[in-house]
């Protein structure tokens, strides 16, 4: 039983990002009320329109109920037992990185996201968000030369309130769903990107989200606007320490693209997933939606979801402009007791709109992995086309994979295709590769990356290799 | 059935036959008293077999006689448990090595039914496997360009269309193409002991000739080959030095190439009789 023995020998790789930064944090008291919403707004010194936006959302949230249609099981979340604002103690946002608490810089160094001038990534601008606040954004000046605005959303509220007022909540209305209402009421920080007319953003933009506190929820808000003919590629990454309690993460991301503009949005989600018994981990309830407002505009979502105890996430595109294009490429990997219910919505409004969905789900251990997607073709979407492909791979015999495709068409001159497959990574396939001298871990990784290739090809090059390694790491010890 | 003839041949063979051609050649693989089971079924019940450098052995037997199990156990398939006996490969205990270690050290199993592995490029798979063996031999790893040169040279051994290199491992290959791909792997890995499980099954006459020629070409004075087969026809193309007849999990008889001819002529029924006699005794 040599294979079984070697599996046993594989020590499950500990979560590399599970450390906690010991830093003095300013936190408000637990619980949510109208006063808490006002307090968050006043701490951020926000204009009246934003306070109104938050209060309206809070009142809507009070009237709403948690969604229960997803194939997810978890105890009821006590929303009064969560801290809604936590920030590392430091005076305001620093003018230069030299003034940022070295402990924070060190934290991001350890996460592989160096921010200091000497070490930072070339050709990738980074906004680093720690608990509820953005602590630094690199390459801001260089981007400004091109007219590109890249800053934290709090900063944008102060510096560009007219843009925020014009676009915030126009793609995901605050009452869209329970978690978007909650986010709209208490969102703390996140990134804002504005690419003016005709500008191709000269570098990759990236936001790195880090949860540090154990009892704090993270509610970030991201807004990206690409004006006529503009284009940008944006990547977000996420990690959190290991706690044996669950933390809530409820983000909202809104994308707006005008005529001939495009946004490519990539996510590598690696929140703490809980331990091998399913204790701890992040509850990830995220609303991401893009609006192709202009003709010939394009939005492409690529996600690699490997973390979180619970993932509830459906990056979507509203294809309003004629000939606009929406894409969704996803790899969702679940192991141990993780649960994921994820997919996409493609809403075809305009004529000749096109969308593609490629979803790859990998389930190992006792996990459950569901694809849930909606393709909706409206009455005016003459000649609209959709292609969906959903593949699942099962590892071991305890994991579950489900596919829930919903198709609604009100347009007879539209074409919708859906393909789905399920396969199992078999002992015989692994043995075949091993019997040619390929180590067990490498054999697993070869098969997984082969399965995910269509999606990895969509990731920015720097991150494709990372994603490959990440998946292999997550699966260590899960086959056998 | 001709019981008298059977008895005569059997007796004369076992007495006349000398089991060693080159007594001075290195022993590559030595199997002694090997017992193995899968789940609760005992399949191998005491197999003894010695392979020396330069030898070609054939193991013949009915379906279910334990031939394929023997090959899987030698390669280290996790579904089989060795319950007794030893296997020594060049002085080393083979049974304590992982399947990948065995392969890197030069033990090769050509599968009866090579599995398809969608999404994994055949060329990349061959390169990773070849490099794993090369590292073990203290040779430099080959980059994609150097490897392409090597593979284009070795592919001639099996006359395989290079287009198959760009496909996923065995995916959509015909039975014959899968077998050629197995022998291509053998040509790249240059094993010292090659165990070929029913390599002739599913091959038409032309493919059989090509595959057999490839195997013959790869069998040198330094290597040993163990052909596992049900039929004689592979042995017409590759001449074995020894033929072993397997039944009920052990090797019942051993002889020269004429034993294969005898089996072909008379079928396996006499094996059953011999086995029954053995068990009565």
XYZ file of C-alpha atoms in Angstrom:
761
model
C 0.000 0.000 0.000
C 2.742 2.369 -0.888
C 0.481 5.023 -2.351
C -1.748 5.084 0.685
C 1.324 5.340 2.863
C 2.694 8.280 0.904
C -0.642 10.044 1.198
C -0.510 9.539 4.929
C 2.989 10.979 4.964
C 1.843 14.140 3.268
C 1.342 16.562 6.068
C -1.517 18.781 5.093
C 0.102 22.097 4.330
C -0.785 24.612 7.039
C -2.515 27.765 5.846
C 0.416 30.067 5.126
C -1.391 33.304 5.832
C -2.915 32.349 9.179
C -0.836 34.701 11.362
C -2.259 37.634 13.295
C -0.528 41.021 13.280
C -0.229 42.364 16.812
C -1.191 45.959 16.311
C -3.193 48.426 18.318
C -6.613 48.639 16.759
C -9.383 51.079 17.151
C -12.665 49.209 17.276
C -16.180 50.329 17.913
C -18.534 48.299 20.125
C -20.188 45.152 18.778
C -23.613 45.373 17.232
C -25.513 47.198 14.503
C -27.951 50.067 14.864
C -28.701 53.354 13.160
C -26.245 54.987 15.575
C -23.510 52.619 14.464
C -24.166 53.521 10.823
C -23.970 57.246 11.731
C -20.790 56.612 13.735
C -19.042 54.874 10.808
C -20.042 57.694 8.501
C -18.830 60.371 10.911
C -15.512 58.574 11.548
C -14.965 58.752 7.819
C -16.114 62.354 7.731
C -18.524 61.636 4.906
C -20.740 64.056 2.980
C -24.483 64.030 3.645
C -25.409 62.136 0.463
C -23.410 59.143 1.602
C -24.864 59.125 5.107
C -28.308 59.162 3.480
C -27.296 56.294 1.222
C -26.178 54.271 4.259
C -29.251 55.018 6.342
C -31.594 54.166 3.497
C -29.784 50.868 3.040
C -29.874 50.133 6.767
C -33.636 50.644 6.900
C -34.074 48.397 3.879
C -31.874 45.754 5.481
C -34.051 45.727 8.589
C -37.010 44.744 6.397
C -35.153 41.943 4.611
C -34.442 38.316 5.406
C -31.322 36.221 4.873
C -31.469 34.356 1.575
C -31.964 30.604 2.042
C -32.117 29.336 -1.533
C -28.426 28.449 -1.815
C -27.241 24.888 -1.203
C -25.383 25.956 1.932
C -25.765 24.927 5.551
C -24.495 27.079 8.416
C -25.780 28.317 11.759
C -27.737 31.568 11.883
C -25.409 34.542 11.946
C -25.835 36.833 14.949
C -25.434 40.249 13.361
C -25.330 41.914 16.779
C -22.225 39.939 17.712
C -20.031 41.506 15.036
C -17.839 44.597 15.149
C -18.581 46.788 12.140
C -15.532 49.011 12.220
C -11.914 48.235 13.122
C -8.863 50.197 12.050
C -5.192 49.984 12.934
C -4.386 53.020 15.069
C -2.539 55.599 13.072
C -3.207 59.201 12.309
C -5.274 59.604 9.148
C -4.076 58.288 5.868
C -0.355 58.835 5.473
C 1.030 61.111 2.836
C 3.903 58.742 2.152
C 4.646 55.117 2.853
C 7.493 56.089 5.196
C 4.917 57.185 7.710
C 2.915 53.970 7.657
C 3.341 51.777 10.731
C 6.211 49.399 9.871
C 4.209 46.518 11.351
C 1.620 46.972 8.635
C 4.224 47.096 5.890
C 5.767 43.979 7.392
C 2.386 42.223 7.342
C 1.965 42.837 3.643
C 5.587 41.844 3.055
C 4.844 38.506 4.701
C 1.802 38.100 2.472
C 4.031 38.551 -0.543
C 2.692 42.028 -1.330
C 5.635 44.354 -0.657
C 4.538 47.996 -0.670
C 7.797 49.869 -0.114
C 9.373 51.706 -3.058
C 12.331 49.323 -3.328
C 10.506 46.051 -3.213
C 7.117 46.644 -4.693
C 5.946 44.837 -7.789
C 6.811 46.519 -11.016
C 3.914 47.191 -13.291
C 1.289 46.347 -10.680
C -0.221 49.126 -8.595
C -1.520 47.897 -5.242
C -4.138 49.200 -2.815
C -3.671 47.449 0.543
C -6.733 47.172 2.774
C -6.243 46.074 6.389
C -9.451 45.302 8.298
C -11.683 48.296 7.638
C -9.232 50.748 6.094
C -6.935 51.181 3.144
C -3.401 51.726 4.427
C -1.512 52.455 1.224
C -1.854 52.694 -2.519
C 1.224 52.429 -4.708
C 1.987 54.153 -8.038
C -0.761 56.716 -7.540
C 1.224 59.554 -9.060
C 2.304 57.588 -12.076
C -1.289 56.573 -12.750
C -2.484 60.162 -12.255
C -0.247 61.223 -15.151
C -2.535 59.156 -17.361
C -5.643 60.533 -15.720
C -6.295 57.220 -13.966
C -7.680 57.479 -10.461
C -6.780 54.560 -8.198
C -7.358 55.072 -4.498
C -9.329 53.796 -1.552
C -13.034 54.414 -1.745
C -12.878 56.571 1.423
C -10.363 58.797 -0.262
C -12.475 58.942 -3.409
C -15.445 60.071 -1.330
C -13.372 63.038 -0.194
C -11.511 63.841 -3.406
C -14.048 62.887 -6.077
C -17.467 63.002 -4.386
C -19.213 63.788 -7.694
C -18.021 60.503 -9.230
C -19.055 58.507 -6.199
C -22.452 60.131 -6.103
C -22.947 59.530 -9.799
C -22.020 55.829 -9.827
C -22.273 54.299 -6.345
C -25.227 51.932 -6.027
C -26.200 52.245 -9.682
C -25.181 48.690 -10.567
C -26.009 46.939 -7.319
C -28.875 48.853 -5.710
C -28.625 48.736 -1.949
C -31.806 46.667 -1.658
C -30.647 44.156 -4.292
C -30.232 41.510 -1.622
C -29.754 41.075 2.111
C -25.971 41.287 2.035
C -25.769 44.157 -0.433
C -28.079 46.143 1.870
C -25.878 45.317 4.851
C -22.756 46.294 2.924
C -24.307 49.552 1.725
C -25.107 50.476 5.321
C -21.733 49.727 6.894
C -19.111 49.449 4.146
C -15.762 50.539 5.429
C -13.213 50.648 2.642
C -12.267 49.200 -0.682
C -10.932 50.495 -3.940
C -12.054 53.060 -6.436
C -10.826 53.039 -10.008
C -11.670 55.546 -12.697
C -10.258 55.241 -16.204
C -11.090 58.300 -18.280
C -12.203 58.299 -21.881
C -9.795 56.671 -24.323
C -7.204 55.650 -21.736
C -5.758 52.180 -21.586
C -4.578 51.784 -17.989
C -0.773 51.522 -18.185
C -0.420 48.915 -15.442
C -2.303 46.126 -13.676
C -4.277 47.384 -10.716
C -4.665 45.246 -7.657
C -6.279 45.407 -4.247
C -5.203 43.166 -1.444
C -7.728 42.587 1.331
C -6.537 41.430 4.723
C -8.803 40.621 7.656
C -6.802 40.764 10.888
C -9.248 41.059 13.794
C -11.096 37.980 15.019
C -14.486 39.484 15.744
C -14.715 42.041 12.964
C -16.740 41.805 9.834
C -15.219 43.035 6.614
C -17.493 44.979 4.307
C -15.530 46.366 1.443
C -16.893 48.239 -1.463
C -15.235 48.444 -4.840
C -16.277 50.641 -7.714
C -14.598 50.651 -11.110
C -15.644 52.951 -13.923
C -14.241 52.743 -17.451
C -15.338 55.612 -19.665
C -15.720 55.417 -23.434
C -12.912 53.429 -25.040
C -11.041 52.933 -21.741
C -9.669 49.617 -20.529
C -8.222 48.194 -17.321
C -7.202 44.881 -15.804
C -7.786 44.614 -12.077
C -6.963 41.866 -9.602
C -8.013 41.327 -6.012
C -6.503 38.980 -3.457
C -7.761 38.083 0.006
C -6.379 36.352 3.101
C -7.247 36.166 6.789
C -5.737 34.709 9.991
C -6.860 31.386 11.391
C -9.436 31.732 14.129
C -11.706 29.017 15.446
C -14.651 31.391 15.094
C -16.217 32.454 11.798
C -15.816 35.960 10.411
C -18.288 37.569 8.086
C -17.165 39.089 4.826
C -19.859 40.787 2.763
C -18.462 42.798 -0.121
C -20.064 44.637 -3.000
C -18.241 45.228 -6.265
C -19.713 47.409 -9.005
C -18.286 47.807 -12.489
C -19.471 50.310 -15.067
C -18.297 50.248 -18.676
C -19.322 52.760 -21.296
C -19.098 52.529 -25.110
C -16.150 50.445 -26.356
C -14.666 50.184 -22.869
C -13.554 46.991 -21.127
C -12.809 45.806 -17.613
C -11.088 42.559 -16.795
C -11.620 41.692 -13.153
C -9.699 38.771 -11.619
C -9.992 37.403 -8.105
C -7.798 35.002 -6.200
C -9.804 34.342 -3.058
C -7.916 32.582 -0.306
C -9.697 33.570 2.888
C -9.094 31.168 5.755
C -11.238 28.093 5.041
C -11.489 26.583 8.509
C -9.592 23.526 9.714
C -9.943 19.923 8.558
C -12.933 19.456 10.887
C -14.718 22.501 9.509
C -14.062 24.709 12.553
C -13.546 28.395 11.819
C -13.183 30.081 8.455
C -14.682 33.041 6.673
C -18.334 33.330 5.662
C -18.043 34.978 2.281
C -21.243 36.590 0.964
C -20.366 38.729 -1.990
C -22.334 40.624 -4.612
C -20.369 41.425 -7.750
C -21.988 42.865 -10.793
C -20.891 44.696 -13.874
C -22.986 46.872 -16.131
C -22.123 47.036 -19.814
C -23.855 50.362 -20.306
C -22.215 51.261 -23.569
C -22.303 49.659 -26.983
C -19.511 47.172 -27.705
C -18.422 47.261 -24.089
C -16.968 44.224 -22.342
C -16.669 42.812 -18.842
C -14.684 39.714 -18.049
C -14.741 38.113 -14.599
C -12.147 35.511 -13.700
C -12.200 33.987 -10.251
C -10.167 31.396 -8.433
C -12.029 30.590 -5.249
C -10.081 28.393 -2.873
C -10.758 29.760 0.596
C -13.659 30.544 2.933
C -15.819 28.131 4.909
C -18.881 29.373 3.008
C -18.816 31.019 -0.408
C -21.944 32.673 -1.811
C -20.973 34.603 -4.881
C -22.316 35.178 -8.410
C -20.307 37.734 -10.397
C -22.726 38.946 -13.035
C -23.024 41.077 -16.148
C -25.939 43.210 -17.266
C -25.431 43.444 -21.026
C -27.349 46.531 -21.948
C -25.273 48.127 -24.706
C -25.674 46.678 -28.178
C -22.981 44.089 -29.018
C -21.673 44.112 -25.469
C -19.833 41.063 -24.130
C -19.854 39.391 -20.730
C -17.512 36.613 -19.634
C -17.214 34.537 -16.490
C -14.362 32.111 -15.919
C -14.315 30.362 -12.584
C -12.400 27.748 -10.659
C -13.903 26.920 -7.295
C -12.089 24.424 -5.144
C -13.516 23.074 -1.913
C -11.846 20.689 0.516
C -12.562 19.340 4.017
C -15.918 20.823 5.070
C -15.955 23.897 2.826
C -19.174 24.797 1.024
C -19.410 26.890 -2.111
C -22.481 28.002 -4.024
C -21.119 30.113 -6.820
C -21.725 30.933 -10.459
C -22.811 33.846 -12.574
C -25.736 35.739 -14.015
C -25.725 36.979 -17.584
C -28.608 39.327 -18.264
C -28.923 40.053 -21.979
C -30.808 43.298 -22.567
C -29.329 44.767 -25.737
C -29.261 43.312 -29.241
C -26.470 40.934 -30.308
C -25.077 40.732 -26.799
C -22.835 37.743 -26.149
C -21.831 35.917 -23.000
C -19.602 33.003 -22.046
C -19.589 31.073 -18.791
C -16.853 28.549 -18.045
C -17.040 27.085 -14.572
C -14.770 24.421 -13.092
C -15.649 23.043 -9.680
C -13.318 20.750 -7.774
C -14.632 19.080 -4.638
C -12.495 17.070 -2.252
C -12.860 15.832 1.328
C -16.403 16.239 2.696
C -17.000 19.475 0.854
C -19.941 20.586 -1.260
C -19.500 22.622 -4.418
C -22.428 23.972 -6.416
C -22.565 25.921 -9.633
C -25.620 28.151 -9.844
C -26.080 30.336 -12.885
C -28.733 32.332 -14.655
C -28.805 33.202 -18.333
C -31.617 35.620 -19.058
C -32.433 36.889 -22.532
C -34.745 39.906 -22.599
C -37.310 40.666 -25.338
C -35.058 43.217 -27.064
C -31.936 41.056 -27.121
C -32.303 40.033 -30.767
C -29.478 37.722 -31.838
C -28.106 37.315 -28.306
C -25.884 34.336 -27.706
C -24.711 32.499 -24.633
C -22.413 29.554 -24.179
C -22.096 27.913 -20.763
C -19.845 25.074 -19.768
C -19.841 23.672 -16.238
C -17.442 20.906 -15.328
C -17.064 19.271 -11.956
C -14.271 17.101 -10.677
C -14.730 14.944 -7.623
C -11.805 13.812 -5.526
C -12.489 10.968 -3.090
C -15.962 9.584 -2.454
C -17.285 11.933 0.218
C -17.460 15.181 -1.747
C -20.497 16.577 -3.567
C -20.879 18.570 -6.784
C -24.100 20.131 -8.059
C -25.032 22.209 -11.067
C -28.093 24.467 -11.074
C -28.399 26.217 -14.434
C -31.349 28.559 -14.943
C -32.191 29.727 -18.458
C -34.939 32.235 -19.232
C -35.397 33.521 -22.732
C -38.015 35.942 -23.991
C -36.372 36.292 -27.362
C -36.895 33.618 -30.016
C -33.918 34.857 -32.059
C -31.358 34.065 -29.383
C -29.143 31.055 -28.893
C -28.269 29.523 -25.537
C -25.999 26.532 -25.131
C -25.268 24.708 -21.916
C -22.839 21.855 -21.416
C -22.056 20.123 -18.161
C -19.830 17.249 -17.128
C -18.727 15.514 -13.969
C -15.616 13.400 -13.607
C -13.751 11.796 -10.802
C -10.022 11.946 -10.306
C -9.417 8.242 -10.135
C -6.855 6.169 -8.335
C -6.020 4.568 -11.674
C -5.189 7.907 -13.292
C -2.948 8.838 -10.389
C -1.305 5.422 -10.422
C -0.659 5.733 -14.137
C 1.209 9.009 -13.673
C 3.066 7.678 -10.637
C 4.111 4.555 -12.479
C 5.971 6.880 -14.844
C 8.009 8.385 -12.024
C 5.801 11.401 -11.378
C 5.425 12.128 -7.668
C 1.973 11.850 -6.167
C 1.574 15.574 -5.427
C 2.768 16.490 -8.888
C 0.372 13.994 -10.433
C -2.556 15.590 -8.573
C -1.427 19.039 -9.552
C -0.998 18.069 -13.227
C -4.526 16.720 -13.347
C -6.055 19.671 -11.549
C -4.307 22.254 -13.662
C -5.222 20.330 -16.789
C -8.832 20.448 -15.660
C -8.656 24.194 -14.964
C -6.564 25.234 -17.944
C -9.377 27.070 -19.763
C -9.776 29.339 -16.752
C -6.121 29.807 -15.806
C -5.444 30.955 -19.358
C -7.645 33.956 -18.569
C -5.663 35.086 -15.524
C -3.016 37.799 -15.817
C 0.247 35.995 -16.446
C 1.872 36.848 -13.114
C -0.966 35.188 -11.264
C -1.641 32.111 -13.378
C 1.352 30.244 -11.951
C 0.388 31.362 -8.454
C -3.111 30.000 -8.903
C -1.721 26.675 -10.060
C 0.456 26.352 -6.962
C -2.346 27.483 -4.693
C -4.664 24.732 -5.884
C -1.997 22.061 -5.522
C -1.327 23.259 -1.974
C -4.989 23.219 -1.055
C -5.362 19.646 -2.219
C -2.376 18.191 -0.421
C -3.362 15.092 1.458
C -6.873 15.044 0.051
C -6.490 12.244 -2.478
C -5.967 8.614 -1.669
C -7.508 -34.084 -25.054
C -4.450 -36.231 -25.208
C -3.493 -36.947 -21.634
C -0.688 -39.303 -22.485
C 1.018 -36.805 -24.718
C 0.558 -34.106 -22.143
C 2.217 -36.206 -19.516
C 5.057 -37.083 -21.835
C 5.772 -33.487 -22.874
C 5.440 -32.248 -19.374
C 7.880 -34.731 -17.983
C 10.433 -34.423 -20.752
C 10.309 -30.611 -20.620
C 10.746 -30.237 -16.934
C 13.706 -32.555 -16.973
C 15.471 -31.354 -20.073
C 14.945 -27.679 -19.646
C 17.784 -25.701 -18.148
C 16.436 -22.512 -16.498
C 19.499 -20.323 -16.985
C 20.977 -19.186 -20.264
C 23.741 -16.959 -18.947
C 24.381 -17.888 -15.332
C 26.892 -15.035 -15.028
C 24.377 -12.319 -16.067
C 23.189 -9.913 -13.362
C 19.966 -10.767 -11.629
C 17.710 -7.740 -12.126
C 14.515 -8.915 -10.508
C 13.985 -11.774 -8.102
C 10.502 -12.732 -6.952
C 10.278 -15.277 -4.149
C 7.138 -16.817 -2.659
C 5.035 -13.782 -3.527
C 1.509 -13.718 -2.124
C -0.845 -10.798 -2.711
C -4.511 -10.013 -2.318
C -6.951 -7.401 -3.452
C -9.550 -6.582 -0.805
C -10.263 -10.018 0.698
C -9.369 -12.121 -2.325
C -6.027 -13.857 -2.341
C -4.796 -13.699 -5.947
C -1.096 -14.473 -5.905
C -0.307 -17.637 -3.958
C 3.435 -18.043 -4.074
C 5.093 -16.771 -7.253
C 8.780 -17.410 -7.884
C 10.487 -15.788 -10.842
C 13.994 -14.579 -11.598
C 14.840 -12.139 -14.390
C 18.434 -11.714 -15.473
C 19.878 -9.079 -17.746
C 19.416 -9.933 -21.392
C 16.434 -12.226 -20.844
C 12.936 -12.093 -22.260
C 10.320 -13.944 -20.240
C 6.725 -14.610 -21.114
C 4.051 -15.299 -18.543
C 1.031 -16.985 -20.062
C -2.204 -18.048 -18.511
C -5.929 -17.809 -18.579
C -7.869 -14.737 -17.597
C -8.009 -14.650 -13.825
C -4.833 -16.662 -13.357
C -3.120 -13.707 -11.635
C -0.929 -12.460 -14.520
C -2.151 -8.887 -14.441
C -2.103 -8.834 -10.654
C 1.547 -9.821 -10.752
C 2.314 -6.844 -12.999
C 0.328 -4.408 -10.813
C 1.991 -5.644 -7.646
C 5.415 -5.205 -9.189
C 4.551 -1.635 -10.170
C 3.118 -0.864 -6.720
C -0.601 -0.399 -7.383
C -2.214 0.672 -4.079
C -5.222 -1.644 -4.468
C -3.036 -4.744 -3.965
C -1.567 -5.844 -0.657
C 1.450 -8.113 -0.493
C 0.884 -10.663 2.263
C 4.045 -12.757 1.946
C 7.202 -13.147 -0.083
C 9.872 -10.804 -1.355
C 10.711 -8.914 -4.527
C 14.270 -7.767 -4.932
C 15.220 -5.355 -7.693
C 18.981 -5.071 -8.186
C 19.569 -5.948 -4.557
C 16.952 -3.556 -3.235
C 13.599 -4.388 -1.604
C 11.208 -3.278 -4.340
C 8.091 -3.638 -2.217
C 9.001 -0.815 0.147
C 9.330 1.712 -2.690
C 6.540 3.973 -3.931
C 5.332 3.479 -7.521
C 7.173 6.624 -8.618
C 10.428 5.485 -7.004
C 10.197 2.131 -8.761
C 9.665 3.875 -12.097
C 12.554 6.256 -11.567
C 14.844 3.349 -10.697
C 14.008 1.638 -13.995
C 10.992 -0.619 -13.479
C 8.406 -0.047 -16.186
C 4.852 -1.318 -16.491
C 3.163 -1.172 -19.879
C -0.546 -1.181 -19.093
C -3.134 -3.470 -20.604
C -5.662 -0.614 -20.505
C -3.811 2.730 -20.402
C -6.111 5.325 -18.781
C -7.106 8.581 -20.428
C -6.130 11.743 -18.585
C -8.077 14.677 -20.032
C -6.449 18.093 -19.859
C -2.911 16.803 -19.315
C -0.796 17.277 -22.429
C 0.822 14.061 -23.619
C 4.041 15.854 -24.529
C 4.303 17.545 -21.137
C 3.510 14.273 -19.374
C 6.236 12.462 -21.310
C 8.701 15.239 -20.515
C 7.999 15.267 -16.771
C 8.248 11.469 -16.639
C 11.476 11.401 -18.651
C 13.028 14.082 -16.473
C 12.093 12.231 -13.282
C 14.031 9.228 -14.589
C 16.926 11.383 -15.781
C 17.289 13.081 -12.396
C 17.473 9.632 -10.792
C 20.238 8.672 -13.228
C 22.146 11.861 -12.448
C 21.502 13.262 -15.917
C 20.516 16.798 -16.756
C 16.816 17.605 -17.070
C 15.684 18.368 -20.602
C 13.982 21.634 -21.433
C 11.051 21.649 -23.835
C 13.251 22.093 -26.902
C 15.773 19.396 -26.066
C 12.939 17.074 -25.129
C 11.135 17.636 -28.428
C 14.270 16.545 -30.235
C 14.485 13.404 -28.131
C 10.842 12.501 -28.454
C 10.863 12.983 -32.232
C 13.730 10.543 -32.454
C 12.202 7.934 -30.110
C 8.758 8.123 -31.638
C 10.194 6.381 -34.696
C 10.526 3.202 -32.637
C 6.737 2.873 -32.635
C 6.009 4.774 -35.874
C 3.521 6.972 -34.047
C 2.077 10.113 -35.585
C 3.643 13.103 -33.744
C 0.174 14.713 -33.710
C -0.564 12.455 -30.729
C 2.003 14.370 -28.706
C -0.182 17.467 -28.760
C -3.258 15.659 -27.461
C -4.208 14.895 -23.868
C -2.691 11.708 -22.457
C -4.393 8.783 -24.260
C -7.576 10.809 -24.701
C -9.506 9.561 -27.714
C -6.599 7.304 -28.760
C -7.557 4.023 -30.401
C -6.469 0.801 -28.687
C -3.444 0.565 -30.972
C -2.445 4.182 -30.440
C -2.602 3.735 -26.689
C -0.254 0.768 -26.903
C 2.163 2.654 -29.122
C 2.109 5.459 -26.601
C 3.022 2.929 -23.887
C 6.011 1.694 -25.857
C 7.021 5.289 -26.613
C 7.113 5.867 -22.852
C 9.270 2.777 -22.510
C 11.600 4.098 -25.196
C 11.944 7.400 -23.332
C 12.334 5.982 -19.827
C 14.836 3.287 -20.850
C 13.880 0.882 -18.067
C 16.033 -2.015 -16.921
C 13.010 -4.179 -16.236
C 10.003 -3.793 -18.519
C 6.774 -5.575 -17.642
C 4.341 -5.482 -20.544
C 0.805 -6.462 -19.607
C -1.183 -7.803 -22.579
C 0.544 -5.385 -24.882
C -0.822 -7.345 -27.842
C -4.486 -7.055 -26.880
C -6.528 -4.774 -29.085
C -3.854 -4.579 -31.790
C -4.380 -5.386 -35.426
C -1.713 -7.332 -37.295
C 0.223 -4.275 -38.506
C 0.167 -2.529 -35.148
C 1.220 -5.748 -33.441
C 4.195 -6.049 -35.752
C 5.251 -2.451 -35.093
C 4.824 -2.671 -31.335
C 6.643 -6.009 -31.204
C 9.502 -4.621 -33.273
C 9.696 -1.657 -30.866
C 9.835 -3.923 -27.832
C 12.486 -6.149 -29.442
C 14.568 -3.116 -30.283
C 14.400 -1.901 -26.684
C 15.297 -5.285 -25.189
C 19.093 -5.250 -24.859
C 21.758 -7.257 -23.093
C 21.360 -4.967 -20.064
C 17.601 -5.195 -19.699
C 15.036 -7.830 -18.833
C 11.558 -8.020 -20.325
C 8.507 -9.720 -18.870
C 5.746 -10.213 -21.423
C 2.361 -11.017 -19.982
C 0.113 -12.477 -22.596
C -2.800 -14.727 -23.203
C -1.945 -15.675 -26.747
C 1.015 -17.028 -28.563
C 0.848 -14.497 -31.404
C 2.937 -11.843 -29.616
C 5.584 -14.504 -29.028
C 5.826 -15.129 -32.762
C 7.039 -11.569 -33.100
C 9.147 -11.450 -29.960
C 10.949 -14.641 -29.140
C 11.040 -15.318 -25.401
C 13.873 -17.127 -23.723
C 11.528 -18.495 -21.083
C 7.835 -19.203 -20.911
C 6.003 -19.514 -17.603
C 2.499 -20.841 -17.313
C 0.504 -19.246 -14.578
C -2.610 -20.681 -12.980
C -4.451 -19.976 -9.750
C -1.907 -17.453 -8.565
C 1.302 -19.370 -9.062
C 3.640 -20.453 -11.779
C 2.770 -23.969 -12.663
C 5.306 -24.681 -15.297
C 8.360 -23.167 -16.827
C 9.919 -23.954 -20.144
C 11.387 -22.640 -23.334
C 9.538 -21.107 -26.267
C 8.119 -24.533 -27.202
C 5.910 -24.362 -24.121
C 4.080 -21.451 -25.680
C 3.527 -23.459 -28.848
C 2.209 -26.330 -26.846
C -0.262 -24.053 -25.113
C -1.383 -22.671 -28.416
C -1.905 -26.111 -29.825
C -3.628 -27.736 -26.901
C -5.292 -24.879 -25.068
C -5.228 -24.396 -21.342
C -7.320 -27.396 -20.319
C -4.366 -29.574 -19.468
C -3.216 -26.813 -17.129
C -6.438 -27.279 -15.200
C -5.852 -30.980 -14.983
C -2.330 -30.516 -13.802
C -3.522 -28.008 -11.268
C -6.217 -30.354 -10.033
C -3.666 -33.122 -9.670
C -1.378 -30.769 -7.773
C -4.098 -29.764 -5.388
C -5.130 -33.366 -4.825
C -1.547 -34.191 -4.029
